[in-house]
Coordinates of C-alpha atoms in Angstrom, one line a residue:
X10 CA 3.6 -1.4 -5.4
X11 CA 6.7 -1.4 -2.8
X12 CA 7.3 1.7 -3.1
X13 CA 4.2 3.3 -2.5
X14 CA 4.0 1.1 1.0
X15 CA 7.7 2.3 1.8
X16 CA 6.2 6.0 1.7
X17 CA 3.1 5.0 3.7
X18 CA 5.2 3.3 6.0
X19 CA 7.7 6.0 6.1
X20 CA 5.3 8.8 6.6
X21 CA 3.3 6.7 9.8
X22 CA 0.0 6.7 7.5
X23 CA 0.2 3.1 7.6
X24 CA 2.3 0.4 10.7
X25 CA 3.0 -2.4 9.5
X26 CA 4.9 -5.8 12.1
X27 CA 7.5 -7.0 10.8
X28 CA 6.7 -10.5 8.6
X29 CA 6.1 -11.1 4.9
X30 CA 3.1 -9.6 3.4
X31 CA 1.8 -10.5 0.0
X32 CA -0.4 -8.3 -1.9
X33 CA -2.3 -8.8 -5.6
X34 CA -2.9 -5.5 -7.6
X35 CA -5.8 -6.5 -9.4
X36 CA -6.5 -5.2 -13.2
X37 CA -8.2 -2.2 -12.3
X38 CA -5.6 -0.7 -10.0
X39 CA -3.2 -1.0 -13.2
X40 CA -3.8 2.2 -14.6
X41 CA -3.6 4.5 -11.7
X42 CA -1.1 7.1 -11.0
X43 CA 1.6 6.2 -8.1
X44 CA 0.0 9.1 -6.4
X45 CA -3.6 7.5 -6.7
X46 CA -1.9 3.8 -6.6
X47 CA -0.7 5.2 -2.9
X48 CA -3.8 6.7 -1.7
X49 CA -5.7 3.8 -2.2
X50 CA -3.1 1.6 -0.3
X51 CA -3.5 3.9 2.6
X52 CA -6.6 3.5 2.3
X53 CA -7.5 -0.4 2.5
X54 CA -4.7 -0.8 4.9
X55 CA -6.4 1.5 7.2
X56 CA -9.8 -0.5 6.8
X57 CA -7.5 -3.3 7.6
X58 CA -5.7 -2.7 11.0

């Protein structure tokens, strides 16, 4: 998950302010590939903005 967030922030998909963030993964996300996790996180965090 950390790597997916790093990639999303690095390519400009998401913009995070400095600070601490706590994210939890539900069991429904455990089986996702790295690419699927990255896409899902991008979509979820995009909705939060």
